[in-house]
Amino acid sequence: MVSWKAMYELVGPEAPHIGLGLIVQPLETHIEDLNFTLPMGKGTSLYYSLVFQLPKWDWNVWKVDEWIDVSPAHTQLYQVTTQQKQTLESTIKQGLTSAAQAVADLELLKHDLRKYREIMDYIEAKDEHSLKSIFVDQVDFNAGGTGQGAGRLSMSFMQQANILPAIVSHFYMMESLDDLEKHEYLSTLPRVEKLMLKTKRINYEEWKKLFCREVRERYQNLLALIRSRRMSIDQYREWLKPYIAKHKLLNEGMSRPDVRAKMLESRLRYSGQVISYNRIELLSWYHLIIKEVTSRAGELEINAPALDDFVKRNFIFDLAADFPKKTQEKLRADGEKSLKEQFPWITEEWVEKTYTSLLGTRNKIGVLEANWYPYYTVFPITYDRIVFRTPDGREMEDITFDIRGQVWSKNLVLVKLLEIKAKQEEFERYVNKLIGLEKETINYRKEGKKFVTDNGKEFNSLEEMTEEYPKEFYVLSEMPVEPRRNLLGPVRDFFDFFGIKFFFKKGGPYERDFYERVPNFHCMFCGARYNQLINFLQKKAAVGE
């Protein structure tokens, strides 16, 4: 996960970003404990008022995460929640069993189809040798047989018993019945063997007519069955999606290690209290209009696409690749990951396609308003709802908002939107994994002549790596961005040792004179919108009335 803290570490006011990105968190636009204790239902109304109002202000708003936790003492809600989960789990389990059987049937049908496709190739290529092999090994082999082994009237038995030791090779030599009279060698064979070869040749010709027609019919039937099985698997998948989605929405907080740790320390939670928790995380953003961009009659488009090499190398496909090793190690120790590490299936094509779908144009409004808005005010909002019942039967809602008003450059907004989109697509892949249709992705990078996977394994060739990770079960994905050689690393480390900041890099398209412009201009708009948001919540909660 690429948190805003990781972004702040790399492109914040004190980071050596030099205009490659921008993220600002004014001290005045952060409230960690905007708390309201309200009668039952008022807190929920406050949340819905907020999510309905944000689009009216033309702000974009997406839900990032959600979880719920109910104490067993809250008998009614706990039983409803548990019963819902158990019912969904039972339905999902039955659906997965049916889907798994359909997948197994599909694989068997595909195996048969490959066999028949191979025979079809023999027929279309008029490969007599291969067709004769099928006839000798699978048809004539059983002639006159009553049990295991070659039949007593088969050519294989006559060869093995040394009755006619060369009859099989002579059969392969025959191209027609006329060869028994005109062929230079076959015409000299004993009369008994010639009569046997004639009989076998007639049987072969008759078998081939019936067999070729039957193979074509069975091949078409298998194609129809495979299409049917694929449709049934797609149907199972579509049927399961709503149930799995509902099950994931009932995501229990106690299933997360960080939530478990907080709950154990919570002063509000104790075993005998009727209480429930619910957390929702939102991301809202709206563009900043910069004077330089709108100073003309029309809008001057800034030539700075949101998807640039900087975010690719430091957030999407790698983490802090252009920064000192100490910075990278610190971020990884804090649990930070690049998008590629968090979602190994991400490719450069997926990133480009998703970026295009998010990007607006002059004729289409997108969630990322084209390239002429380089900055956005971003509001990560956390909504905590606690419902508790007192011993006298009264129920109340305790609502806490954690709101941050920040300024982000558009390339960082894109990173966060790509992460949310990847989470949405991860759900589809999760369903496919459940029914056995999703292959595991293995990322690798070419370092010199070696191929190194993301789990640290090294291979001398691509073939060696393919043997370790067969294509039937894995997808090999090459990391599209390799770390640059950090030529200035030793120099930077030297200056860091003495506590001297070292900058020697070409500037980017975003603000470089941070303390001259950003606090006095960008943060002013952020503060105004932050106050608008806080005042709205306080008014809806009837604060001061």
Coordinates of C-alpha atoms in Angstrom, one line a residue:
M1 CA 0.0 0.0 0.0
V2 CA 1.3 3.5 -0.9
S3 CA 0.2 5.6 2.0
W4 CA 0.1 9.4 2.0
K5 CA 2.9 9.2 4.6
A6 CA 5.1 7.5 2.1
M7 CA 4.3 10.1 -0.5
Y8 CA 5.1 12.8 2.1
E9 CA 8.5 11.1 2.7
L10 CA 9.4 11.2 -1.0
V11 CA 7.9 14.4 -2.3
G12 CA 7.0 16.5 0.8
P13 CA 8.3 19.9 1.5
E14 CA 11.6 18.6 3.0
A15 CA 12.2 15.9 0.3
P16 CA 14.5 16.3 -2.6
H17 CA 11.7 16.2 -5.2
I18 CA 12.6 19.4 -7.1
G19 CA 9.3 19.7 -8.8
L20 CA 8.7 16.0 -9.6
G21 CA 5.7 15.9 -7.3
L22 CA 4.0 17.7 -4.6
I23 CA 2.1 16.8 -1.4
V24 CA 1.4 19.3 1.4
Q25 CA -0.3 18.8 4.8
P26 CA -0.9 22.1 6.4
L27 CA -1.1 21.8 10.2
E28 CA -4.4 23.8 10.3
T29 CA -6.2 21.5 8.0
H30 CA -6.1 18.3 10.0
I31 CA -8.6 17.3 12.7
E32 CA -8.1 13.8 14.1
D33 CA -11.1 13.8 16.5
L34 CA -14.1 15.6 15.2
N35 CA -16.5 13.8 17.5
F36 CA -20.3 13.9 17.8
T37 CA -22.4 11.8 20.2
L38 CA -25.9 11.7 18.8
P39 CA -29.2 9.9 19.2
M40 CA -29.7 6.7 17.3
G41 CA -29.9 7.3 13.6
K42 CA -28.5 10.9 13.6
G43 CA -24.9 9.7 13.1
T44 CA -25.9 7.6 10.1
S45 CA -27.8 10.6 8.7
L46 CA -24.7 12.8 9.1
Y47 CA -22.6 10.3 7.1
Y48 CA -25.1 10.2 4.2
S49 CA -25.5 14.0 4.3
L50 CA -21.8 14.2 3.7
V51 CA -21.5 11.7 0.9
F52 CA -24.6 13.3 -0.9
Q53 CA -23.2 16.8 -0.5
L54 CA -19.6 16.2 -1.8
P55 CA -20.8 15.6 -5.4
K56 CA -23.0 18.6 -5.2
W57 CA -19.8 20.7 -4.6
D58 CA -18.4 18.9 -7.7
W59 CA -15.9 17.0 -5.5
N60 CA -15.1 13.5 -6.5
V61 CA -15.5 10.9 -3.7
W62 CA -14.6 7.2 -3.7
K63 CA -14.8 4.7 -0.8
V64 CA -11.4 3.2 -0.1
D65 CA -12.1 0.7 2.7
E66 CA -14.7 -0.5 5.2
W67 CA -14.9 -2.9 8.2
I68 CA -17.4 -3.8 11.0
D69 CA -17.1 -5.4 14.4
V70 CA -20.0 -6.4 16.7
S71 CA -19.5 -7.5 20.3
P72 CA -21.3 -10.8 21.3
A73 CA -23.1 -8.9 24.0
H74 CA -25.1 -7.1 21.3
T75 CA -27.2 -10.2 20.8
Q76 CA -29.6 -9.0 18.2
L77 CA -27.1 -7.4 15.8
Y78 CA -24.4 -10.0 16.5
Q79 CA -26.8 -12.9 15.6
V80 CA -28.1 -11.1 12.5
T81 CA -24.5 -10.4 11.3
T82 CA -23.3 -13.9 12.1
Q83 CA -26.3 -15.5 10.5
Q84 CA -25.8 -13.5 7.3
K85 CA -22.2 -14.5 7.1
Q86 CA -22.9 -18.2 7.7
T87 CA -25.7 -18.2 5.1
L88 CA -23.5 -16.5 2.6
E89 CA -20.6 -18.8 3.3
S90 CA -22.9 -21.9 2.8
T91 CA -24.1 -20.5 -0.5
I92 CA -20.6 -19.6 -1.7
K93 CA -19.3 -23.1 -0.7
Q94 CA -22.1 -24.8 -2.7
G95 CA -21.5 -22.6 -5.7
L96 CA -17.7 -23.1 -5.5
T97 CA -18.2 -26.9 -5.5
S98 CA -20.4 -26.8 -8.6
A99 CA -17.9 -24.4 -10.3
A100 CA -14.9 -26.5 -9.4
Q101 CA -16.6 -29.6 -10.9
A102 CA -17.4 -27.6 -14.0
V103 CA -13.8 -26.5 -14.3
A104 CA -12.6 -30.1 -13.9
D105 CA -15.1 -31.3 -16.6
L106 CA -13.8 -28.5 -18.8
E107 CA -10.2 -29.6 -18.5
L108 CA -11.1 -33.2 -19.4
L109 CA -13.0 -32.0 -22.4
K110 CA -10.1 -29.8 -23.5
H111 CA -7.7 -32.8 -23.1
D112 CA -10.0 -34.9 -25.4
L113 CA -10.3 -32.0 -27.8
R114 CA -6.5 -31.8 -28.1
K115 CA -6.3 -35.5 -28.9
Y116 CA -9.0 -35.2 -31.6
R117 CA -7.4 -32.1 -33.0
E118 CA -4.2 -34.1 -33.4
I119 CA -6.0 -36.8 -35.3
M120 CA -7.8 -34.2 -37.4
D121 CA -4.4 -32.8 -38.3
Y122 CA -3.3 -36.3 -39.5
I123 CA -6.5 -36.6 -41.6
E124 CA -6.1 -33.1 -43.1
A125 CA -2.4 -33.7 -43.9
K126 CA -3.2 -37.2 -45.2
D127 CA -0.6 -38.6 -42.9
E128 CA -1.0 -42.3 -43.7
H129 CA 1.8 -43.4 -41.4
S130 CA 0.2 -41.8 -38.3
L131 CA -3.2 -43.1 -39.2
K132 CA -1.8 -46.6 -39.7
S133 CA -0.2 -46.4 -36.3
I134 CA -3.6 -45.7 -34.7
F135 CA -5.1 -48.6 -36.6
V136 CA -2.3 -51.0 -35.6
D137 CA -2.1 -50.0 -31.9
Q138 CA -5.7 -49.3 -31.1
V139 CA -7.9 -51.1 -33.6
D140 CA -6.2 -54.2 -35.0
F141 CA -4.4 -54.9 -31.7
N142 CA -7.7 -56.2 -30.3
A143 CA -8.6 -58.4 -33.3
G144 CA -9.5 -61.9 -32.0
G145 CA -8.8 -60.9 -28.4
T146 CA -10.7 -62.0 -25.4
G147 CA -8.8 -60.3 -22.6
Q148 CA -5.6 -58.5 -22.0
G149 CA -2.8 -58.4 -24.5
A150 CA -2.8 -58.5 -28.3
G151 CA -5.6 -60.5 -30.0
R152 CA -4.6 -63.7 -31.8
L153 CA -5.7 -62.4 -35.2
S154 CA -3.8 -59.1 -34.8
M155 CA -0.7 -58.2 -36.6
S156 CA 1.0 -57.3 -33.3
F157 CA 0.4 -60.9 -32.0
M158 CA 1.7 -62.5 -35.3
Q159 CA 4.8 -60.3 -35.0
Q160 CA 5.4 -61.1 -31.3
A161 CA 4.8 -64.9 -31.8
N162 CA 7.2 -64.9 -34.7
I163 CA 4.4 -66.3 -37.0
L164 CA 4.8 -63.4 -39.5
P165 CA 7.7 -61.4 -37.9
A166 CA 7.7 -58.6 -40.4
I167 CA 4.0 -58.2 -41.1
V168 CA 3.7 -54.8 -39.3
S169 CA 6.6 -53.2 -41.3
H170 CA 5.2 -54.7 -44.5
F171 CA 1.8 -53.2 -43.7
Y172 CA 3.3 -49.7 -43.3
M173 CA 5.0 -50.2 -46.7
M174 CA 1.7 -50.8 -48.5
E175 CA 0.1 -47.8 -50.2
S176 CA -2.6 -49.8 -51.9
L177 CA -3.7 -53.4 -52.7
D178 CA -1.9 -53.2 -56.0
D179 CA 1.4 -53.2 -54.2
L180 CA 1.0 -56.9 -53.4
E181 CA 1.3 -57.6 -57.1
K182 CA 3.4 -54.7 -58.5
H183 CA 5.7 -53.6 -55.6
E184 CA 9.3 -54.8 -56.2
Y185 CA 9.5 -56.3 -52.7
L186 CA 6.0 -56.9 -51.4
S187 CA 5.1 -58.9 -54.5
T188 CA 7.8 -61.5 -53.5
L189 CA 6.2 -62.2 -50.1
P190 CA 4.7 -65.6 -49.2
R191 CA 1.1 -66.2 -50.3
V192 CA -0.1 -66.5 -46.7
E193 CA 1.3 -63.2 -45.7
K194 CA 0.0 -61.5 -48.8
L195 CA -3.6 -62.8 -48.0
M196 CA -3.3 -61.5 -44.5
L197 CA -2.0 -58.1 -45.6
K198 CA -4.8 -57.9 -48.1
T199 CA -7.4 -58.5 -45.4
K200 CA -5.8 -56.0 -43.1
R201 CA -5.6 -53.4 -45.9
I202 CA -9.3 -53.8 -46.7
N203 CA -10.1 -53.5 -43.0
Y204 CA -7.9 -50.4 -42.7
E205 CA -9.6 -48.6 -45.7
E206 CA -13.1 -49.3 -44.3
W207 CA -12.0 -48.2 -40.8
K208 CA -10.5 -45.0 -42.1
K209 CA -13.8 -44.0 -43.8
L210 CA -15.8 -44.6 -40.7
F211 CA -13.1 -43.2 -38.4
C212 CA -12.6 -39.9 -40.2
R213 CA -16.3 -39.2 -40.3
E214 CA -16.6 -40.1 -36.6
V215 CA -13.6 -38.0 -35.6
R216 CA -15.1 -34.9 -37.3
E217 CA -18.4 -35.4 -35.6
R218 CA -16.9 -35.9 -32.2
Y219 CA -14.6 -32.9 -32.6
Q220 CA -17.6 -30.7 -33.3
N221 CA -19.5 -32.2 -30.3
L222 CA -16.5 -31.5 -28.1
L223 CA -16.4 -27.9 -29.2
A224 CA -20.1 -27.5 -28.4
L225 CA -19.6 -29.2 -24.9
I226 CA -16.6 -26.9 -24.2
R227 CA -18.6 -23.8 -25.1
S228 CA -21.4 -25.0 -22.9
R229 CA -19.0 -25.7 -19.9
R230 CA -17.4 -22.3 -20.4
M231 CA -20.8 -20.6 -20.3
S232 CA -21.7 -22.5 -17.2
I233 CA -18.5 -21.5 -15.5
D234 CA -19.1 -17.9 -16.4
Q235 CA -22.6 -18.2 -15.0
Y236 CA -21.4 -19.7 -11.8
R237 CA -18.9 -16.9 -11.5
E238 CA -21.6 -14.2 -12.1
W239 CA -23.9 -15.9 -9.6
L240 CA -21.2 -16.0 -7.0
K241 CA -20.1 -12.4 -7.3
P242 CA -23.0 -10.8 -5.4
Y243 CA -22.7 -13.3 -2.5
I244 CA -18.9 -12.9 -2.3
A245 CA -19.3 -9.1 -2.5
K246 CA -21.8 -9.1 0.3
H247 CA -19.5 -11.4 2.3
K248 CA -16.5 -9.1 1.8
L249 CA -18.7 -6.1 2.8
L250 CA -19.3 -7.9 6.1
N251 CA -15.5 -7.7 6.7
E252 CA -14.9 -8.1 10.4
G253 CA -12.4 -5.8 11.9
M254 CA -11.0 -8.6 14.1
S255 CA -9.8 -10.3 11.0
R256 CA -7.1 -7.5 10.6
P257 CA -4.0 -7.5 12.8
D258 CA -3.9 -3.7 13.2
V259 CA -7.6 -3.5 14.2
R260 CA -7.2 -6.4 16.7
A261 CA -4.3 -4.6 18.4
K262 CA -6.3 -1.4 18.7
M263 CA -9.4 -3.2 20.0
L264 CA -7.4 -4.8 22.8
E265 CA -6.3 -1.3 23.9
S266 CA -9.6 0.4 23.4
R267 CA -11.0 1.9 26.6
L268 CA -14.6 1.7 25.1
R269 CA -14.7 -2.0 24.5
Y270 CA -15.2 -4.5 27.3
S271 CA -16.9 -7.9 27.2
G272 CA -20.1 -7.0 29.1
Q273 CA -20.9 -3.9 27.0
V274 CA -23.4 -3.9 24.1
I275 CA -21.4 -2.2 21.4
S276 CA -20.6 -2.3 17.7
Y277 CA -17.9 -0.6 15.6
N278 CA -18.0 0.5 11.9
R279 CA -15.2 2.2 10.0
I280 CA -15.4 3.7 6.4
E281 CA -12.5 5.4 4.7
L282 CA -13.3 7.8 1.9
L283 CA -11.1 9.8 -0.5
S284 CA -12.4 13.1 -1.9
W285 CA -10.6 15.4 -4.3
Y286 CA -11.2 18.5 -6.4
H287 CA -8.9 20.4 -8.7
L288 CA -7.1 23.7 -8.0
I289 CA -7.3 26.4 -10.5
I290 CA -3.8 28.0 -10.9
K291 CA -3.6 31.6 -12.2
E292 CA -0.9 30.8 -14.7
V293 CA -3.1 28.1 -16.3
T294 CA -6.2 30.2 -16.6
S295 CA -4.6 33.6 -17.4
R296 CA -5.6 33.5 -21.0
A297 CA -9.1 33.5 -22.6
G298 CA -8.8 29.8 -23.2
E299 CA -7.2 27.3 -20.9
L300 CA -3.4 26.8 -21.4
E301 CA -2.8 23.1 -21.2
I302 CA 0.3 22.2 -19.2
N303 CA 2.5 19.6 -20.9
A304 CA 2.8 17.4 -17.9
P305 CA 0.9 14.1 -18.0
A306 CA -0.1 12.6 -14.7
L307 CA 1.4 9.3 -15.6
D308 CA 5.1 10.2 -15.7
D309 CA 8.4 8.2 -15.2
F310 CA 8.8 9.5 -11.7
V311 CA 5.6 7.9 -10.3
K312 CA 6.2 4.7 -12.4
R313 CA 9.7 4.3 -10.9
N314 CA 8.9 5.3 -7.3
F315 CA 5.3 4.3 -6.6
I316 CA 3.8 2.1 -9.3
F317 CA 6.5 -0.4 -10.5
D318 CA 9.0 0.1 -7.8
L319 CA 9.3 1.9 -4.4
A320 CA 11.6 4.9 -4.1
A321 CA 13.9 3.6 -6.9
D322 CA 15.4 7.1 -7.4
F323 CA 16.0 7.8 -3.8
P324 CA 18.8 6.8 -1.4
K325 CA 18.8 3.2 -0.2
K326 CA 18.2 4.3 3.4
T327 CA 15.0 5.9 2.4
Q328 CA 13.8 2.8 0.6
E329 CA 14.7 0.6 3.5
K330 CA 12.9 2.8 5.9
L331 CA 9.7 2.8 3.8
R332 CA 9.8 -1.0 3.5
A333 CA 10.3 -1.4 7.3
D334 CA 7.1 0.7 7.7
G335 CA 5.2 -1.8 5.5
E336 CA 5.1 0.4 2.4
K337 CA 4.9 -1.4 -1.0
S338 CA 4.7 -0.3 -4.6
L339 CA 1.5 -1.0 -6.5
K340 CA 3.4 -3.8 -8.4
E341 CA 4.4 -5.4 -5.2
Q342 CA 0.9 -5.2 -3.7
F343 CA -0.8 -6.3 -6.9
P344 CA 1.7 -8.5 -8.8
W345 CA -0.6 -8.9 -11.9
I346 CA -0.3 -5.2 -12.7
T347 CA 1.3 -4.5 -16.1
E348 CA 2.3 -1.4 -18.0
E349 CA -0.6 -2.0 -20.4
W350 CA -3.1 -2.1 -17.5
V351 CA -1.7 1.1 -16.0
E352 CA -1.9 2.9 -19.4
K353 CA -5.5 1.6 -20.0
T354 CA -6.7 2.6 -16.5
Y355 CA -5.1 6.0 -16.8
T356 CA -6.8 6.7 -20.1
S357 CA -10.2 5.6 -18.6
L358 CA -9.7 8.0 -15.6
L359 CA -8.5 11.0 -17.6
G360 CA -11.0 13.6 -18.8
T361 CA -10.8 15.6 -21.9
R362 CA -12.2 19.0 -23.1
N363 CA -15.3 17.1 -24.2
K364 CA -15.6 14.5 -21.4
I365 CA -15.5 14.9 -17.6
G366 CA -13.2 12.4 -15.9
V367 CA -12.3 11.7 -12.3
L368 CA -8.9 13.1 -13.2
E369 CA -9.6 16.3 -15.1
A370 CA -7.2 16.1 -18.0
N371 CA -3.7 17.6 -17.9
W372 CA -4.4 21.3 -17.4
Y373 CA -5.1 20.9 -13.7
P374 CA -1.7 20.1 -12.1
Y375 CA -2.9 20.3 -8.5
Y376 CA -5.8 18.9 -6.4
T377 CA -7.0 19.5 -2.9
V378 CA -7.4 16.0 -1.5
F379 CA -9.3 15.0 1.6
P380 CA -8.7 11.5 3.1
I381 CA -11.8 11.1 5.4
T382 CA -12.1 8.4 8.0
Y383 CA -15.6 7.8 9.5
D384 CA -15.8 5.8 12.8
R385 CA -19.2 4.9 14.0
I386 CA -19.7 3.3 17.5
V387 CA -23.2 2.2 18.5
F388 CA -23.7 1.4 22.2
R389 CA -26.6 0.6 24.5
T390 CA -26.7 1.7 28.1
P391 CA -28.1 -0.6 30.8
D392 CA -31.4 1.4 30.9
G393 CA -32.0 0.5 27.2
R394 CA -31.0 3.8 25.5
E395 CA -29.0 3.5 22.3
M396 CA -26.6 6.2 21.0
E397 CA -24.2 6.7 18.1
D398 CA -20.7 8.1 18.7
I399 CA -19.4 9.5 15.4
T400 CA -15.7 10.4 14.9
F401 CA -14.3 12.0 11.8
D402 CA -10.6 12.1 11.0
I403 CA -10.2 14.6 8.1
R404 CA -7.0 15.8 6.4
G405 CA -7.0 18.6 4.0
Q406 CA -4.0 18.2 1.6
V407 CA -2.6 19.5 -1.7
W408 CA -1.4 16.8 -4.1
S409 CA 0.1 17.1 -7.6
K410 CA -2.0 15.2 -10.2
N411 CA 0.6 12.4 -10.6
L412 CA 0.2 11.4 -6.9
V413 CA -3.6 11.6 -7.2
L414 CA -3.3 9.2 -10.1
V415 CA -1.2 6.7 -8.0
K416 CA -3.9 6.6 -5.3
L417 CA -6.7 6.2 -7.9
L418 CA -4.8 3.4 -9.6
E419 CA -4.5 1.7 -6.2
I420 CA -8.3 1.9 -5.7
K421 CA -9.0 0.6 -9.2
A422 CA -6.5 -2.3 -8.6
K423 CA -8.4 -3.2 -5.4
Q424 CA -11.7 -3.3 -7.4
E425 CA -10.1 -5.5 -10.1
E426 CA -8.5 -7.7 -7.4
F427 CA -12.0 -8.7 -6.4
E428 CA -12.7 -10.1 -9.8
R429 CA -9.4 -12.0 -9.6
Y430 CA -10.3 -13.2 -6.1
V431 CA -13.5 -14.8 -7.5
N432 CA -11.5 -16.4 -10.3
K433 CA -9.0 -17.8 -7.8
L434 CA -11.8 -19.3 -5.7
I435 CA -13.1 -21.3 -8.7
G436 CA -9.6 -22.1 -10.0
L437 CA -9.4 -19.9 -13.1
E438 CA -6.7 -17.4 -11.9
K439 CA -3.1 -18.2 -12.3
E440 CA -0.5 -16.9 -9.9
T441 CA 1.7 -14.0 -11.2
I442 CA 5.5 -14.2 -10.7
N443 CA 7.3 -10.9 -11.2
Y444 CA 10.9 -11.1 -12.4
R445 CA 13.6 -8.6 -13.4
K446 CA 16.6 -9.2 -15.7
E447 CA 19.8 -8.4 -14.0
G448 CA 22.7 -8.9 -16.3
K449 CA 22.4 -12.4 -17.6
K450 CA 20.4 -13.6 -14.7
F451 CA 16.6 -13.6 -14.2
V452 CA 15.7 -12.7 -10.6
T453 CA 12.1 -13.1 -9.3
D454 CA 10.5 -10.9 -6.7
N455 CA 10.8 -13.6 -4.1
G456 CA 14.6 -13.6 -4.5
K457 CA 15.1 -16.8 -6.7
E458 CA 17.8 -16.5 -9.5
F459 CA 17.8 -18.4 -12.8
N460 CA 20.4 -18.5 -15.5
S461 CA 17.8 -18.6 -18.4
L462 CA 14.2 -18.0 -19.1
E463 CA 13.7 -21.7 -19.9
E464 CA 15.0 -22.6 -16.4
M465 CA 12.6 -20.2 -14.8
T466 CA 9.7 -21.6 -16.9
E467 CA 10.5 -25.1 -15.7
E468 CA 10.3 -23.9 -12.1
Y469 CA 7.0 -22.0 -12.8
P470 CA 5.1 -23.8 -15.5
K471 CA 2.8 -21.7 -17.7
E472 CA -0.2 -24.0 -16.8
F473 CA -0.1 -22.6 -13.2
Y474 CA 1.8 -19.3 -13.3
V475 CA 2.0 -16.1 -15.3
L476 CA 5.6 -14.7 -15.7
S477 CA 5.6 -10.9 -15.7
E478 CA 8.7 -8.9 -16.4
M479 CA 9.2 -5.8 -14.3
P480 CA 9.0 -3.0 -16.9
V481 CA 11.1 -0.5 -15.0
E482 CA 14.7 -1.3 -13.8
P483 CA 16.4 0.8 -11.1
R484 CA 18.7 3.4 -12.5
R485 CA 22.4 3.2 -11.6
N486 CA 22.6 5.6 -8.7
L487 CA 25.8 7.4 -9.8
L488 CA 25.4 10.2 -7.3
G489 CA 24.7 7.8 -4.4
P490 CA 28.2 7.9 -2.9
V491 CA 28.3 11.7 -3.1
R492 CA 24.8 12.0 -1.5
D493 CA 25.8 9.6 1.3
F494 CA 28.9 11.7 1.9
F495 CA 26.8 14.9 2.3
D496 CA 24.2 13.1 4.4
F497 CA 26.9 12.0 6.8
F498 CA 27.6 15.6 7.6
G499 CA 24.0 16.6 7.7
I500 CA 24.2 18.6 4.4
K501 CA 21.3 18.3 1.9
F502 CA 22.5 17.5 -1.5
F503 CA 20.5 18.4 -4.6
F504 CA 21.7 17.8 -8.1
K505 CA 18.8 16.9 -10.3
K506 CA 16.8 18.3 -13.2
G507 CA 13.6 20.0 -11.9
G508 CA 10.2 18.6 -12.7
P509 CA 7.0 20.4 -13.9
Y510 CA 5.5 21.1 -10.5
E511 CA 6.3 23.9 -7.9
R512 CA 10.0 24.2 -7.0
D513 CA 9.8 27.4 -4.9
F514 CA 7.8 25.7 -2.2
Y515 CA 8.1 28.2 0.6
E516 CA 7.5 31.1 -1.7
R517 CA 4.3 30.0 -3.3
V518 CA 2.7 26.9 -1.9
P519 CA 1.9 28.0 1.6
N520 CA 0.6 31.4 0.4
F521 CA -1.5 30.3 -2.5
H522 CA -2.1 26.5 -2.8
C523 CA -2.7 26.0 0.9
M524 CA -5.1 29.0 1.0
F525 CA -7.6 27.2 -1.2
C526 CA -7.1 24.0 0.7
G527 CA -7.9 25.8 4.0
A528 CA -11.0 27.3 2.5
R529 CA -12.4 24.0 1.3
Y530 CA -11.4 22.3 4.6
N531 CA -13.4 25.0 6.5
Q532 CA -16.3 24.5 4.2
L533 CA -16.3 20.7 5.0
I534 CA -16.0 21.1 8.7
N535 CA -18.6 23.8 8.9
F536 CA -21.0 21.6 6.9
L537 CA -20.6 18.7 9.4
Q538 CA -21.0 20.9 12.4
K539 CA -24.1 22.5 11.0
K540 CA -25.7 19.1 10.2
A541 CA -24.8 17.9 13.7
A542 CA -26.5 21.0 15.1
V543 CA -23.4 22.2 17.0
G544 CA -24.1 25.4 18.8
E545 CA -27.9 25.2 18.5

